[in-house]
Amino acid sequence: ASDSPEDQAAATRWEGCQNRWYLDPLFRGEYPADMRELYGSLMPAIEPEDMAIIQQPLDFLGINYYRRSVVAAGSELPPINMNRVSPPGDYSDMGWEVYPAGLHQILTWTHAQYAPAKLYVTENGMATPDEVGPDGRCHDELRVHYLREHIRQTLRARAEGVPVGGYFAWSTMDNFEWAYGYKMRFGVIHVDYASQKRTIKDSGYLLQQLRQGR
């Protein structure tokens, strides 16, 4: 959230918990030393053969990206000890910040740190309050902007040499979103849950146009 040593340390702990904790074993054959020290007695027992099993060659690495995390030093999630910060800007129905540049950042960072053979954006999308209008269309302008800008950042990373093999939007149709049920709509195709009628949203037509090179 700031350049203060305390906030920077909290950001490093959170990044280690969210990213390096999973990627270091896969690509480096060990858990991050700073996170092992942080977790201390909370660490599970690691057997000698565990790392050999975990560190296997990967054909590709998939990255799910919806938002960035902005944190400050605080009291949440001990021993991470951070608080989430919500910067000014646009947010989805989920309360997630719309921050396309973060996708470029995570793609380039992952490539620089771990050099996977191939990277795919396996999930990227936003929830918006979509309705079919009197014209029979679903005009989800917020999602159109979201997808266009995130695809732009994906192509930017690829142009800079990151081996991005593909991009997958979440999701094809409005669906049952876990604990949120049918409340959150992520699809590029609208679903009327009462009639089960499907209507392609403007975002769906955007993806069609991009696929056709228009």
Short mmCIF file of C-alpha atoms in Angstrom, two decimals:
data_model
loop_
_atom_site.label_atom_id
_atom_site.label_comp_id
_atom_site.label_asym_id
_atom_site.label_seq_id
_atom_site.Cartn_x
_atom_site.Cartn_y
_atom_site.Cartn_z
CA ALA A 1 0.00 0.00 0.00
CA SER A 2 3.01 2.28 0.53
CA ASP A 3 6.80 2.35 0.32
CA SER A 4 7.15 2.01 4.09
CA PRO A 5 9.35 -0.92 5.20
CA GLU A 6 6.43 -2.36 7.17
CA ASP A 7 4.04 -2.36 4.20
CA GLN A 8 6.70 -3.70 1.85
CA ALA A 9 7.45 -6.55 4.26
CA ALA A 10 3.73 -7.35 4.51
CA ALA A 11 3.49 -7.41 0.71
CA THR A 12 6.45 -9.80 0.51
CA ARG A 13 4.85 -12.13 3.07
CA TRP A 14 1.52 -12.09 1.23
CA GLU A 15 3.18 -12.66 -2.15
CA GLY A 16 5.14 -15.55 -0.66
CA CYS A 17 1.95 -17.09 0.72
CA GLN A 18 0.01 -16.67 -2.53
CA ASN A 19 2.66 -17.35 -5.19
CA ARG A 20 6.09 -18.57 -4.13
CA TRP A 21 4.69 -21.11 -1.65
CA TYR A 22 3.32 -23.08 -4.61
CA LEU A 23 5.76 -22.24 -7.38
CA ASP A 24 9.07 -22.68 -5.57
CA PRO A 25 8.48 -26.39 -4.85
CA LEU A 26 7.39 -26.98 -8.45
CA PHE A 27 10.30 -25.22 -10.10
CA ARG A 28 13.05 -25.11 -7.43
CA GLY A 29 12.40 -28.20 -5.40
CA GLU A 30 12.03 -26.42 -2.06
CA TYR A 31 9.65 -24.24 -0.10
CA PRO A 32 10.70 -20.56 0.24
CA ALA A 33 13.12 -20.12 3.13
CA ASP A 34 11.45 -16.93 4.37
CA MET A 35 8.06 -18.63 4.45
CA ARG A 36 9.41 -21.70 6.25
CA GLU A 37 10.88 -19.40 8.88
CA LEU A 38 7.64 -17.42 9.10
CA TYR A 39 5.43 -20.48 9.57
CA GLY A 40 7.84 -22.12 12.00
CA SER A 41 6.09 -24.86 13.98
CA LEU A 42 3.04 -24.56 11.72
CA MET A 43 5.01 -26.15 8.89
CA PRO A 44 3.99 -29.72 8.04
CA ALA A 45 6.61 -32.43 8.10
CA ILE A 46 8.48 -32.62 4.78
CA GLU A 47 9.86 -36.03 3.92
CA PRO A 48 13.08 -36.36 1.88
CA GLU A 49 11.27 -37.78 -1.14
CA ASP A 50 8.50 -35.14 -1.14
CA MET A 51 10.35 -32.60 -3.25
CA ALA A 52 11.35 -35.15 -5.86
CA ILE A 53 7.69 -36.05 -6.28
CA ILE A 54 6.52 -32.43 -6.36
CA GLN A 55 9.21 -31.10 -8.71
CA GLN A 56 8.13 -32.70 -11.95
CA PRO A 57 8.58 -31.33 -15.49
CA LEU A 58 5.63 -29.21 -16.59
CA ASP A 59 4.36 -28.84 -20.14
CA PHE A 60 2.82 -25.51 -19.15
CA LEU A 61 1.82 -23.42 -16.15
CA GLY A 62 -1.70 -21.99 -15.91
CA ILE A 63 -2.31 -18.64 -14.24
CA ASN A 64 -5.71 -17.56 -12.92
CA TYR A 65 -5.89 -13.78 -12.58
CA TYR A 66 -8.84 -11.65 -11.53
CA ARG A 67 -7.38 -8.81 -9.47
CA ARG A 68 -4.26 -7.57 -7.77
CA SER A 69 -3.77 -7.55 -4.01
CA VAL A 70 -2.84 -4.30 -2.27
CA VAL A 71 -1.88 -4.85 1.35
CA ALA A 72 -0.51 -2.99 4.34
CA ALA A 73 1.02 -4.17 7.58
CA GLY A 74 -1.77 -5.21 9.92
CA SER A 75 -3.34 -7.95 11.99
CA GLU A 76 -5.16 -10.16 9.47
CA LEU A 77 -4.09 -13.73 8.73
CA PRO A 78 -1.35 -14.23 11.30
CA PRO A 79 1.51 -14.87 10.84
CA ILE A 80 1.19 -12.98 7.53
CA ASN A 81 -0.03 -9.96 9.53
CA MET A 82 -1.45 -7.78 6.79
CA ASN A 83 -4.59 -5.83 5.99
CA ARG A 84 -6.18 -5.57 2.56
CA VAL A 85 -6.39 -2.10 1.06
CA SER A 86 -8.96 -1.07 -1.56
CA PRO A 87 -7.52 1.63 -3.86
CA PRO A 88 -9.86 4.00 -5.72
CA GLY A 89 -11.01 2.59 -9.06
CA ASP A 90 -13.48 0.26 -10.73
CA TYR A 91 -14.68 -2.89 -8.96
CA SER A 92 -16.66 -5.95 -10.01
CA ASP A 93 -19.78 -7.27 -8.28
CA MET A 94 -17.43 -9.50 -6.30
CA GLY A 95 -15.76 -6.40 -4.89
CA TRP A 96 -12.59 -7.14 -6.85
CA GLU A 97 -10.57 -4.28 -8.28
CA VAL A 98 -10.30 -4.06 -12.06
CA TYR A 99 -6.56 -3.80 -12.69
CA PRO A 100 -5.48 -5.12 -16.11
CA ALA A 101 -1.81 -4.18 -15.69
CA GLY A 102 -1.57 -6.78 -12.94
CA LEU A 103 -1.96 -9.57 -15.49
CA HIS A 104 1.05 -8.31 -17.41
CA GLN A 105 2.98 -8.06 -14.15
CA ILE A 106 2.26 -11.61 -13.01
CA LEU A 107 3.04 -13.06 -16.45
CA THR A 108 6.38 -11.27 -16.74
CA TRP A 109 7.28 -11.96 -13.11
CA THR A 110 6.54 -15.68 -13.43
CA HIS A 111 8.56 -15.90 -16.63
CA ALA A 112 11.52 -14.08 -15.06
CA GLN A 113 11.46 -16.09 -11.83
CA TYR A 114 10.69 -19.60 -13.06
CA ALA A 115 10.94 -19.68 -16.88
CA PRO A 116 8.14 -22.23 -17.49
CA ALA A 117 8.13 -23.69 -20.99
CA LYS A 118 4.70 -22.22 -21.67
CA LEU A 119 2.24 -20.00 -19.82
CA TYR A 120 -1.53 -19.94 -20.24
CA VAL A 121 -4.01 -17.51 -18.74
CA THR A 122 -6.43 -20.20 -17.59
CA GLU A 123 -9.00 -17.95 -15.88
CA ASN A 124 -9.73 -14.24 -16.21
CA GLY A 125 -13.07 -12.48 -15.89
CA MET A 126 -15.41 -10.33 -13.83
CA ALA A 127 -18.90 -10.50 -12.34
CA THR A 128 -21.35 -7.81 -13.47
CA PRO A 129 -25.15 -7.32 -13.03
CA ASP A 130 -26.16 -8.44 -16.53
CA GLU A 131 -29.71 -8.34 -17.88
CA VAL A 132 -31.19 -8.92 -21.32
CA GLY A 133 -32.66 -5.63 -22.54
CA PRO A 134 -35.77 -4.81 -24.61
CA ASP A 135 -33.69 -5.22 -27.78
CA GLY A 136 -32.99 -8.85 -26.86
CA ARG A 137 -29.30 -8.15 -26.30
CA CYS A 138 -27.17 -8.16 -23.16
CA HIS A 139 -24.95 -5.08 -23.17
CA ASP A 140 -22.22 -5.88 -20.61
CA GLU A 141 -19.97 -2.90 -21.35
CA LEU A 142 -17.93 -3.31 -18.17
CA ARG A 143 -16.96 -6.87 -19.09
CA VAL A 144 -16.20 -5.88 -22.68
CA HIS A 145 -13.73 -3.29 -21.39
CA TYR A 146 -12.33 -5.73 -18.82
CA LEU A 147 -11.68 -8.51 -21.32
CA ARG A 148 -10.30 -6.21 -24.01
CA GLU A 149 -7.80 -4.61 -21.64
CA HIS A 150 -6.69 -7.90 -20.07
CA ILE A 151 -6.19 -9.47 -23.48
CA ARG A 152 -4.19 -6.38 -24.44
CA GLN A 153 -1.92 -6.93 -21.42
CA THR A 154 -1.56 -10.62 -22.30
CA LEU A 155 -0.47 -9.75 -25.84
CA ARG A 156 1.90 -7.13 -24.44
CA ALA A 157 3.61 -9.77 -22.31
CA ARG A 158 3.87 -12.12 -25.28
CA ALA A 159 5.37 -9.36 -27.43
CA GLU A 160 8.01 -8.90 -24.72
CA GLY A 161 9.05 -12.54 -24.98
CA VAL A 162 6.87 -14.25 -22.38
CA PRO A 163 5.83 -17.64 -23.86
CA VAL A 164 2.08 -17.15 -23.50
CA GLY A 165 0.28 -19.94 -25.34
CA GLY A 166 -3.32 -18.88 -24.85
CA TYR A 167 -5.97 -16.96 -22.94
CA PHE A 168 -9.20 -18.36 -21.46
CA ALA A 169 -11.97 -16.08 -20.20
CA TRP A 170 -14.02 -17.08 -17.18
CA SER A 171 -16.61 -18.08 -18.05
CA THR A 172 -18.47 -19.27 -21.13
CA MET A 173 -21.91 -19.10 -19.48
CA ASP A 174 -23.32 -17.69 -16.27
CA ASN A 175 -23.02 -20.52 -13.79
CA PHE A 176 -23.23 -21.70 -10.20
CA GLU A 177 -20.45 -19.69 -8.54
CA TRP A 178 -19.64 -21.77 -5.48
CA ALA A 179 -20.81 -20.07 -2.26
CA TYR A 180 -22.39 -17.25 -4.27
CA GLY A 181 -24.75 -19.60 -6.09
CA TYR A 182 -26.41 -17.98 -9.11
CA LYS A 183 -25.97 -14.44 -7.78
CA MET A 184 -22.69 -13.64 -9.56
CA ARG A 185 -22.67 -13.61 -13.37
CA PHE A 186 -19.27 -14.18 -14.98
CA GLY A 187 -20.37 -15.59 -18.33
CA VAL A 188 -20.04 -14.15 -21.82
CA ILE A 189 -23.36 -15.91 -22.46
CA HIS A 190 -26.34 -14.86 -20.33
CA VAL A 191 -28.44 -17.63 -18.78
CA ASP A 192 -32.06 -17.07 -17.79
CA TYR A 193 -32.15 -19.51 -14.89
CA ALA A 194 -35.95 -19.79 -14.99
CA SER A 195 -36.29 -20.61 -18.70
CA GLN A 196 -32.69 -21.76 -19.34
CA LYS A 197 -32.58 -19.47 -22.40
CA ARG A 198 -29.07 -18.50 -23.49
CA THR A 199 -28.23 -15.06 -24.91
CA ILE A 200 -24.78 -14.15 -26.16
CA LYS A 201 -23.61 -10.98 -24.41
CA ASP A 202 -21.66 -8.20 -26.10
CA SER A 203 -18.55 -9.66 -24.45
CA GLY A 204 -19.22 -12.95 -26.22
CA TYR A 205 -19.38 -11.16 -29.56
CA LEU A 206 -16.12 -9.39 -28.66
CA LEU A 207 -14.36 -12.73 -28.21
CA GLN A 208 -15.85 -13.94 -31.49
CA GLN A 209 -14.50 -10.88 -33.28
CA LEU A 210 -11.06 -11.29 -31.74
CA ARG A 211 -11.03 -14.95 -32.71
CA GLN A 212 -11.84 -13.96 -36.28
CA GLY A 213 -9.06 -11.37 -36.25
CA ARG A 214 -11.34 -8.35 -36.39
#
